[in-house]
Tab-separated table of C-alpha atoms and ligand atoms in Angstrom:
chain	number	residue	atom	x	y	z
W	22	MET	CA	42.014	38.443	1.321
W	23	THR	CA	45.366	37.450	2.742
W	24	SER	CA	46.868	34.063	3.499
W	25	ILE	CA	48.743	35.560	6.456
W	26	ARG	CA	48.448	33.656	9.729
W	27	ARG	CA	51.298	34.946	11.928
W	28	ILE	CA	51.614	38.633	12.651
W	29	GLY	CA	53.872	40.737	14.849
W	30	VAL	CA	53.236	43.907	16.810
W	31	ASN	CA	55.629	46.417	18.325
W	32	THR	CA	55.587	49.833	19.985
W	33	GLY	CA	58.216	52.450	19.115
W	34	GLY	CA	59.183	55.975	20.174
W	35	GLY	CA	57.969	57.771	23.288
W	36	ASP	CA	55.079	56.048	25.025
W	37	ALA	CA	51.535	57.398	25.007
W	38	PRO	CA	48.439	56.384	26.969
W	39	GLY	CA	46.535	53.822	24.880
W	40	LEU	CA	49.427	51.682	23.573
W	41	ASN	CA	48.234	48.678	25.570
W	42	ALA	CA	44.678	49.105	24.311
W	43	VAL	CA	45.964	48.894	20.707
W	44	ILE	CA	47.979	45.765	21.534
W	45	ARG	CA	44.921	44.140	23.094
W	46	ALA	CA	42.741	45.014	20.096
W	47	VAL	CA	45.335	43.626	17.661
W	48	VAL	CA	45.659	40.381	19.623
W	49	ARG	CA	41.953	39.780	20.136
W	50	SER	CA	40.816	40.654	16.644
W	51	ALA	CA	43.652	38.657	15.034
W	52	GLU	CA	42.988	35.670	17.309
W	53	ASN	CA	39.372	35.767	16.251
W	54	LEU	CA	40.613	35.240	12.691
W	55	GLY	CA	42.624	32.239	13.849
W	56	TRP	CA	46.007	33.987	13.562
W	57	GLU	CA	49.026	33.813	15.881
W	58	ILE	CA	50.377	37.075	17.271
W	59	TYR	CA	53.934	37.840	18.397
W	60	GLY	CA	55.067	40.901	20.313
W	61	ILE	CA	58.514	42.321	19.559
W	62	ARG	CA	59.992	43.920	22.654
W	63	ASP	CA	61.454	47.435	22.766
W	64	SER	CA	60.595	48.501	19.244
W	65	TYR	CA	62.848	46.314	17.028
W	66	ASP	CA	65.535	45.541	19.638
W	67	GLY	CA	63.761	42.331	20.715
W	68	LEU	CA	64.377	40.766	17.310
W	69	PHE	CA	68.041	40.440	18.173
W	70	GLU	CA	67.681	39.471	21.828
W	71	LYS	CA	66.940	36.238	23.659
W	72	ASP	CA	63.226	36.101	24.521
W	73	GLY	CA	62.745	39.426	22.727
W	74	VAL	CA	59.876	38.049	20.633
W	75	VAL	CA	56.972	36.768	22.707
W	76	ARG	CA	53.765	34.970	21.849
W	77	LEU	CA	50.754	37.113	22.702
W	78	ASP	CA	47.392	35.508	23.270
W	79	ARG	CA	44.123	36.544	24.850
W	80	LYS	CA	45.504	35.784	28.306
W	81	ALA	CA	48.613	37.912	27.792
W	82	VAL	CA	46.534	41.001	27.033
W	83	ARG	CA	43.873	40.503	29.672
W	84	GLY	CA	42.955	43.656	31.630
W	85	ILE	CA	45.439	46.013	29.962
W	86	THR	CA	43.118	48.413	28.108
W	87	HIS	CA	43.199	50.916	30.956
W	88	GLN	CA	46.930	50.614	31.678
W	89	GLY	CA	49.415	53.316	30.663
W	90	GLY	CA	52.851	52.477	29.223
W	91	THR	CA	53.286	49.418	27.001
W	92	ILE	CA	53.606	45.759	27.946
W	93	LEU	CA	56.094	45.410	25.057
W	94	GLY	CA	58.409	48.216	26.126
W	95	THR	CA	59.544	50.933	23.760
W	96	THR	CA	62.582	53.005	22.906
W	97	ASN	CA	63.274	56.193	21.025
W	98	ARG	CA	66.898	55.220	20.523
W	99	GLY	CA	68.390	52.640	18.158
W	100	ASN	CA	66.779	53.650	14.855
W	101	PRO	CA	67.546	50.644	12.554
W	102	MET	CA	67.992	53.100	9.676
W	103	LYS	CA	70.829	54.805	11.547
W	104	TRP	CA	72.347	51.992	13.580
W	105	PRO	CA	75.464	53.146	15.484
W	106	VAL	CA	78.524	50.985	14.830
W	107	ARG	CA	81.754	51.634	16.731
W	108	GLU	CA	84.823	51.663	14.488
W	109	ALA	CA	88.252	50.326	15.540
W	110	ASP	CA	89.432	53.915	16.153
W	111	GLY	CA	86.510	54.487	18.560
W	112	SER	CA	84.513	56.686	16.181
W	113	ILE	CA	80.821	55.968	15.542
W	114	ARG	CA	79.521	55.185	12.044
W	115	HIS	CA	75.801	54.855	11.294
W	116	GLU	CA	74.576	52.083	9.034
W	117	ASP	CA	71.180	51.143	7.631
W	118	ARG	CA	70.176	47.846	9.247
W	119	ALA	CA	66.688	47.855	7.743
W	120	GLN	CA	67.302	44.710	5.693
W	121	ALA	CA	68.587	42.897	8.785
W	122	VAL	CA	65.361	43.857	10.590
W	123	VAL	CA	63.195	42.637	7.710
W	124	ASP	CA	65.175	39.365	7.595
W	125	ALA	CA	64.958	38.889	11.371
W	126	ILE	CA	61.184	39.392	11.280
W	127	ALA	CA	60.939	36.722	8.564
W	128	ASP	CA	63.256	34.406	10.552
W	129	HIS	CA	60.798	34.606	13.428
W	130	GLY	CA	58.071	33.439	11.054
W	131	ILE	CA	56.264	36.777	11.258
W	132	GLU	CA	54.488	37.485	7.977
W	133	ALA	CA	53.192	41.003	8.646
W	134	LEU	CA	53.757	43.669	11.298
W	135	VAL	CA	51.550	46.158	13.109
W	136	ALA	CA	53.947	49.016	13.949
W	137	ILE	CA	52.548	51.375	16.584
W	138	GLY	CA	54.438	54.652	16.731
W	139	GLY	CA	54.864	58.348	16.042
W	140	ASP	CA	56.571	60.160	13.180
W	141	GLY	CA	59.991	58.510	13.690
W	142	SER	CA	58.580	54.988	14.060
W	143	LEU	CA	56.262	55.384	11.066
W	144	GLU	CA	59.169	56.625	8.975
W	145	ILE	CA	61.046	53.463	9.958
W	146	ALA	CA	57.944	51.374	9.133
W	147	HIS	CA	57.707	53.020	5.732
W	148	HIS	CA	61.387	52.368	5.054
W	149	LEU	CA	60.985	48.720	6.089
W	150	SER	CA	57.997	48.418	3.746
W	151	THR	CA	60.204	49.573	0.842
W	152	LYS	CA	62.490	46.631	1.767
W	153	GLY	CA	59.594	44.207	1.432
W	154	LEU	CA	58.085	44.112	4.924
W	155	LYS	CA	54.306	43.815	5.018
W	156	VAL	CA	53.479	46.506	7.541
W	157	VAL	CA	50.501	48.497	8.793
W	158	GLY	CA	51.143	51.514	11.035
W	159	VAL	CA	49.101	52.785	13.967
W	160	PRO	CA	49.571	56.501	14.751
W	161	LYS	CA	50.610	57.303	18.305
W	162	THR	CA	51.797	60.510	19.892
W	163	ILE	CA	50.552	62.764	22.634
W	164	ASP	CA	51.653	65.673	20.419
W	165	ASN	CA	48.874	64.949	17.845
W	166	ASP	CA	51.226	66.186	15.109
W	167	LEU	CA	50.882	63.335	12.593
W	168	ALA	CA	49.468	64.159	9.204
W	169	ALA	CA	46.709	62.063	7.600
W	170	THR	CA	44.861	61.368	10.858
W	171	SER	CA	42.698	63.897	12.625
W	172	ARG	CA	43.747	62.474	16.037
W	173	THR	CA	46.433	60.269	17.491
W	174	PHE	CA	45.584	58.281	20.601
W	175	GLY	CA	47.198	59.562	23.798
W	176	PHE	CA	46.637	63.195	22.870
W	177	MET	CA	43.331	63.686	24.659
W	178	THR	CA	44.683	62.025	27.831
W	179	ALA	CA	47.639	64.427	27.804
W	180	VAL	CA	45.204	67.326	27.326
W	181	GLU	CA	43.161	66.053	30.274
W	182	THR	CA	46.252	65.829	32.515
W	183	ALA	CA	47.442	69.285	31.471
W	184	THR	CA	43.987	70.837	31.919
W	185	ASP	CA	43.764	69.366	35.400
W	186	ALA	CA	47.183	70.843	36.262
W	187	ILE	CA	46.215	74.276	34.920
W	188	GLY	CA	43.027	74.106	37.010
W	189	LYS	CA	45.037	73.400	40.155
W	190	LEU	CA	47.448	76.233	39.413
W	191	HIS	CA	44.590	78.750	39.437
W	192	SER	CA	43.965	78.501	43.163
W	193	THR	CA	47.596	78.819	44.219
W	194	ALA	CA	48.180	81.633	41.695
W	195	GLU	CA	45.181	83.527	43.048
W	196	ALA	CA	46.106	82.917	46.681
W	197	HIS	CA	49.579	84.422	46.160
W	198	GLU	CA	48.725	86.940	43.434
W	199	ARG	CA	51.302	85.366	41.179
W	200	VAL	CA	51.882	84.622	37.538
W	201	MET	CA	52.250	80.861	37.046
W	202	VAL	CA	53.957	79.748	33.842
W	203	VAL	CA	53.492	76.085	32.914
W	204	GLU	CA	55.518	74.333	30.211
W	205	LEU	CA	53.725	71.573	28.312
W	206	MET	CA	54.967	69.019	25.788
W	207	GLY	CA	54.706	69.648	22.072
W	208	ARG	CA	57.979	69.762	20.235
W	209	HIS	CA	56.870	71.313	16.975
W	210	ALA	CA	53.133	71.635	17.415
W	211	GLY	CA	51.065	73.434	20.017
W	212	TRP	CA	48.042	71.107	20.099
W	213	ILE	CA	48.337	70.134	23.781
W	214	SER	CA	49.002	73.708	24.927
W	215	LEU	CA	46.201	75.172	22.836
W	216	PHE	CA	43.564	72.610	23.817
W	217	ALA	CA	44.515	72.454	27.507
W	218	GLY	CA	45.116	76.199	27.652
W	219	VAL	CA	41.674	77.046	26.274
W	220	ALA	CA	39.882	74.329	28.285
W	221	GLY	CA	41.802	75.350	31.435
W	222	THR	CA	41.123	79.077	30.774
W	223	ALA	CA	44.764	80.176	30.678
W	224	ASP	CA	45.309	83.895	30.111
W	225	VAL	CA	48.251	83.452	27.754
W	226	ILE	CA	48.983	80.467	25.468
W	227	LEU	CA	52.278	80.292	23.597
W	228	ILE	CA	52.651	77.731	20.792
W	229	PRO	CA	55.375	77.079	18.211
W	230	GLU	CA	53.042	78.075	15.384
W	231	ILE	CA	52.833	81.687	16.669
W	232	PRO	CA	56.191	83.238	17.639
W	233	TYR	CA	55.446	85.387	20.662
W	234	SER	CA	56.165	88.972	21.660
W	235	MET	CA	56.916	89.650	25.337
W	236	ASP	CA	55.254	93.050	24.932
W	237	ALA	CA	51.963	91.291	24.120
W	238	VAL	CA	52.394	88.782	26.958
W	239	CYS	CA	53.146	91.456	29.573
W	240	GLU	CA	50.344	93.701	28.325
W	241	LYS	CA	47.909	90.850	28.961
W	242	ILE	CA	49.339	90.308	32.473
W	243	GLU	CA	48.964	93.989	33.295
W	244	GLN	CA	45.386	93.968	31.957
W	245	ARG	CA	44.579	91.203	34.437
W	246	TRP	CA	45.833	93.234	37.377
W	247	ALA	CA	44.132	96.385	36.054
W	248	SER	CA	40.819	94.528	35.873
W	249	GLY	CA	41.154	93.380	39.475
W	250	ARG	CA	42.113	89.760	38.683
W	251	GLU	CA	45.485	89.803	40.374
W	252	PHE	CA	46.909	86.527	39.130
W	253	ALA	CA	47.569	85.002	35.732
W	254	ILE	CA	48.200	81.631	34.119
W	255	VAL	CA	50.572	81.343	31.171
W	256	VAL	CA	50.813	78.089	29.184
W	257	ALA	CA	53.884	77.598	26.975
W	258	ALA	CA	54.500	74.679	24.641
W	259	GLU	CA	58.068	73.424	25.028
W	260	GLY	CA	58.706	74.336	21.378
W	261	ALA	CA	57.367	77.927	21.628
W	262	TYR	CA	59.831	80.687	20.797
W	263	PRO	CA	59.882	84.506	20.586
W	264	GLU	CA	59.580	86.523	17.362
W	265	GLY	CA	62.992	86.407	15.702
W	266	GLY	CA	64.183	83.746	18.167
W	267	GLU	CA	64.532	79.975	18.314
W	268	PRO	CA	63.209	77.130	20.498
W	269	LEU	CA	65.177	76.510	23.695
W	270	PHE	CA	67.105	73.306	24.348
W	271	MET	CA	68.389	71.943	27.644
W	272	ALA	CA	72.081	72.577	28.140
W	273	GLY	CA	74.189	70.176	26.074
W	274	SER	CA	71.118	68.237	24.924
W	275	LYS	CA	68.855	67.811	21.928
W	276	ARG	CA	65.863	67.889	24.269
W	277	LEU	CA	63.678	70.971	24.347
W	278	GLY	CA	63.242	72.686	27.677
W	279	GLY	CA	63.477	75.942	29.560
W	280	ILE	CA	60.767	78.073	27.956
W	281	ALA	CA	58.710	78.350	31.175
W	282	LYS	CA	61.644	79.683	33.186
W	283	THR	CA	62.684	82.115	30.456
W	284	VAL	CA	59.159	83.503	30.092
W	285	ALA	CA	58.596	83.649	33.873
W	286	ASP	CA	61.886	85.499	34.447
W	287	GLU	CA	61.104	87.994	31.740
W	288	ILE	CA	57.577	88.644	33.012
W	289	HIS	CA	59.016	89.294	36.482
W	290	GLU	CA	61.698	91.602	35.117
W	291	ARG	CA	59.270	93.611	32.997
W	292	THR	CA	56.211	93.774	35.272
W	293	GLY	CA	57.655	93.254	38.743
W	294	ARG	CA	54.955	90.622	39.374
W	295	GLU	CA	55.923	87.557	41.366
W	296	THR	CA	56.233	84.574	39.030
W	297	ARG	CA	56.707	80.834	39.386
W	298	GLU	CA	57.293	78.268	36.662
W	299	LEU	CA	56.807	74.541	36.367
W	300	VAL	CA	57.387	71.883	33.744
W	301	LEU	CA	54.669	69.238	33.546
W	302	GLY	CA	56.958	66.947	31.537
W	303	HIS	CA	56.369	63.202	31.359
W	304	LEU	CA	53.298	63.336	33.603
W	305	GLN	CA	51.555	64.095	30.311
W	306	ARG	CA	52.610	60.723	28.910
W	307	GLY	CA	51.773	58.704	32.005
W	308	GLY	CA	48.701	57.177	33.553
W	309	SER	CA	45.567	55.503	32.356
W	310	PRO	CA	44.151	56.579	28.973
W	311	ILE	CA	40.856	58.433	29.178
W	312	ALA	CA	37.819	56.814	27.534
W	313	TYR	CA	38.296	58.747	24.272
W	314	ASP	CA	41.833	57.384	23.844
W	315	ARG	CA	40.914	53.836	24.909
W	316	LEU	CA	38.162	53.736	22.318
W	317	LEU	CA	40.329	55.271	19.586
W	318	ALA	CA	43.181	52.863	20.400
W	319	LEU	CA	40.855	49.838	20.296
W	320	ARG	CA	39.393	51.028	16.983
W	321	PHE	CA	42.882	51.557	15.551
W	322	GLY	CA	44.064	48.095	16.650
W	323	CYS	CA	41.109	46.313	15.092
W	324	ALA	CA	41.341	48.445	11.934
W	325	ALA	CA	45.043	47.530	11.565
W	326	VAL	CA	44.205	43.810	11.607
W	327	ASP	CA	41.429	44.470	9.113
W	328	LEU	CA	43.914	46.141	6.740
W	329	ILE	CA	46.256	43.150	7.030
W	330	GLN	CA	43.357	40.827	6.281
W	331	LYS	CA	42.561	42.844	3.153
W	332	GLY	CA	46.242	42.804	2.137
W	333	GLU	CA	46.525	46.616	2.304
W	334	PHE	CA	50.150	46.961	3.373
W	335	GLY	CA	52.382	50.028	3.552
W	336	THR	CA	49.430	51.830	5.101
W	337	MET	CA	48.515	53.463	8.403
W	338	VAL	CA	45.147	53.470	10.124
W	339	ALA	CA	43.776	56.989	10.369
W	340	LEU	CA	40.830	58.688	11.999
W	341	ASP	CA	38.760	60.566	9.467
W	342	PRO	CA	35.574	61.161	11.459
W	343	PRO	CA	33.303	59.328	11.640
W	344	THR	CA	35.392	56.456	10.248
W	345	VAL	CA	38.794	54.856	10.634
W	346	HIS	CA	40.437	53.776	7.396
W	347	GLY	CA	43.828	53.099	5.814
W	348	VAL	CA	46.032	55.792	4.278
W	349	PRO	CA	49.432	55.316	2.583
W	350	LEU	CA	52.271	55.456	5.132
W	351	GLU	CA	54.063	57.962	2.938
W	352	ASP	CA	51.153	60.417	3.300
W	353	ALA	CA	51.357	60.084	7.073
W	354	ILE	CA	55.047	60.985	7.188
W	355	ALA	CA	54.992	63.550	4.368
W	356	HIS	CA	54.645	66.504	6.697
W	357	ARG	CA	53.999	67.444	10.307
W	358	LYS	CA	50.471	68.464	11.315
W	359	THR	CA	50.790	71.781	13.100
W	360	VAL	CA	47.900	73.875	14.406
W	361	PRO	CA	46.287	75.758	11.491
W	362	LEU	CA	46.298	79.457	12.351
W	363	ASP	CA	42.712	79.794	11.160
W	364	SER	CA	41.478	76.789	13.163
W	365	ASP	CA	38.338	77.245	15.204
W	366	VAL	CA	40.157	76.616	18.496
W	367	ILE	CA	42.560	79.475	17.704
W	368	ARG	CA	39.570	81.636	16.837
W	369	THR	CA	37.848	80.542	20.041
W	370	ALA	CA	40.897	81.523	22.103
W	371	ARG	CA	41.030	84.931	20.470
W	372	ALA	CA	37.281	85.488	20.874
W	373	LEU	CA	37.642	84.683	24.573
W	374	GLY	CA	40.349	87.320	24.918
W	375	THR	CA	43.179	84.844	25.454
W	376	CYS	CA	46.583	86.212	24.490
W	377	LEU	CA	48.361	83.978	21.961
W	378	GLY	CA	51.543	86.003	22.192
W	379	ASP	CA	51.011	87.994	18.988
A	410	LIG	O1	56.835	63.177	20.961
A	410	LIG	C1	56.250	63.174	22.204
A	410	LIG	C2	57.089	63.847	23.228
A	410	LIG	O2	56.325	63.703	24.348
A	410	LIG	C3	57.471	65.306	22.980
A	410	LIG	O3	56.465	66.228	23.205
A	410	LIG	C4	58.650	65.484	23.884
A	410	LIG	O4	59.505	66.513	23.481
A	410	LIG	C5	59.329	64.183	23.760
A	410	LIG	O5	58.320	63.209	23.480
A	410	LIG	C6	60.134	63.767	24.957
A	410	LIG	O6	60.600	62.468	24.764
A	410	LIG	P1	61.659	61.686	25.677
A	410	LIG	O7	61.842	62.427	26.944
A	410	LIG	O8	61.062	60.331	25.858
A	410	LIG	O9	62.903	61.643	24.856
């Protein structure tokens, strides 16, 4: 058992529905142990800013379980491992400020940290733990692509939002006899597209794990028309790419984007069918977490405090149904969890006649 009495909590990387539920669970369960809890604003930025570290008590986290976003703010810029420093000649040099972060946390009297984040934030947490920080990670990402946990919170809410959108597209697609192509998030993994695509009964689902062939996609579209169903729904993960090709990035940016338009244009060119495309974008990260994610987030938050109490640092809470337990942070960041090609949801899609682009 630990002698720790003052802990910190922060949220890093892109937001995901359920962050506030984790914060509430951390605060309430730690308060019940008689500890003090401090929130660090905007990932680690708050450590170096006036009023950037705030005391969190029961009152501060009242009524936030159902709220999207994060009361602490977040950022996916300013990685302390690659801190940009402007040189006299105007050039930018990157330095590792990890030790400064660890020292600043100690200066604030924080003895252990609950770091809530995705792959980037957990990599930072792991690095900070090698510098002596007592840290426990909580896995967050709507992409569900973190190894060592069967689910991240936020994922099922994103699937719900995307499934709802696909459902709504059916009626307008049918009314106009069109092909609707919807682009969903998922940089390197097709979890959201696969789950929402199957649940929303899309005709074609394109994911990064299966490079697609336009011949296969257009054949499926033509089959729809031939069978008298004169509309089609195509779901494409933002990271999907054609056989022999590469993922698409927005012009002059490191952000993925453009797959829906490319696929829609090509379907129109090859089949002559009227097509429309849309990008669901950050809608998938917004809004209130669904019950599944609220519960998972609350379980994760309480489990993180439990790990601190047991002195199990350098770990991450993970869902391994039916339990939540701690795994080494290095296992969590060792590799990305993509969709296994033999997974039952892939097999379900194929059995239902859904085209996966191959
Ligand atoms: O990692 C989650 C994610 O939602 C990705 O699917 C997406 O590519 C990315 O974040 C977008 O992040 P942002 O627009 O915040 O940089």
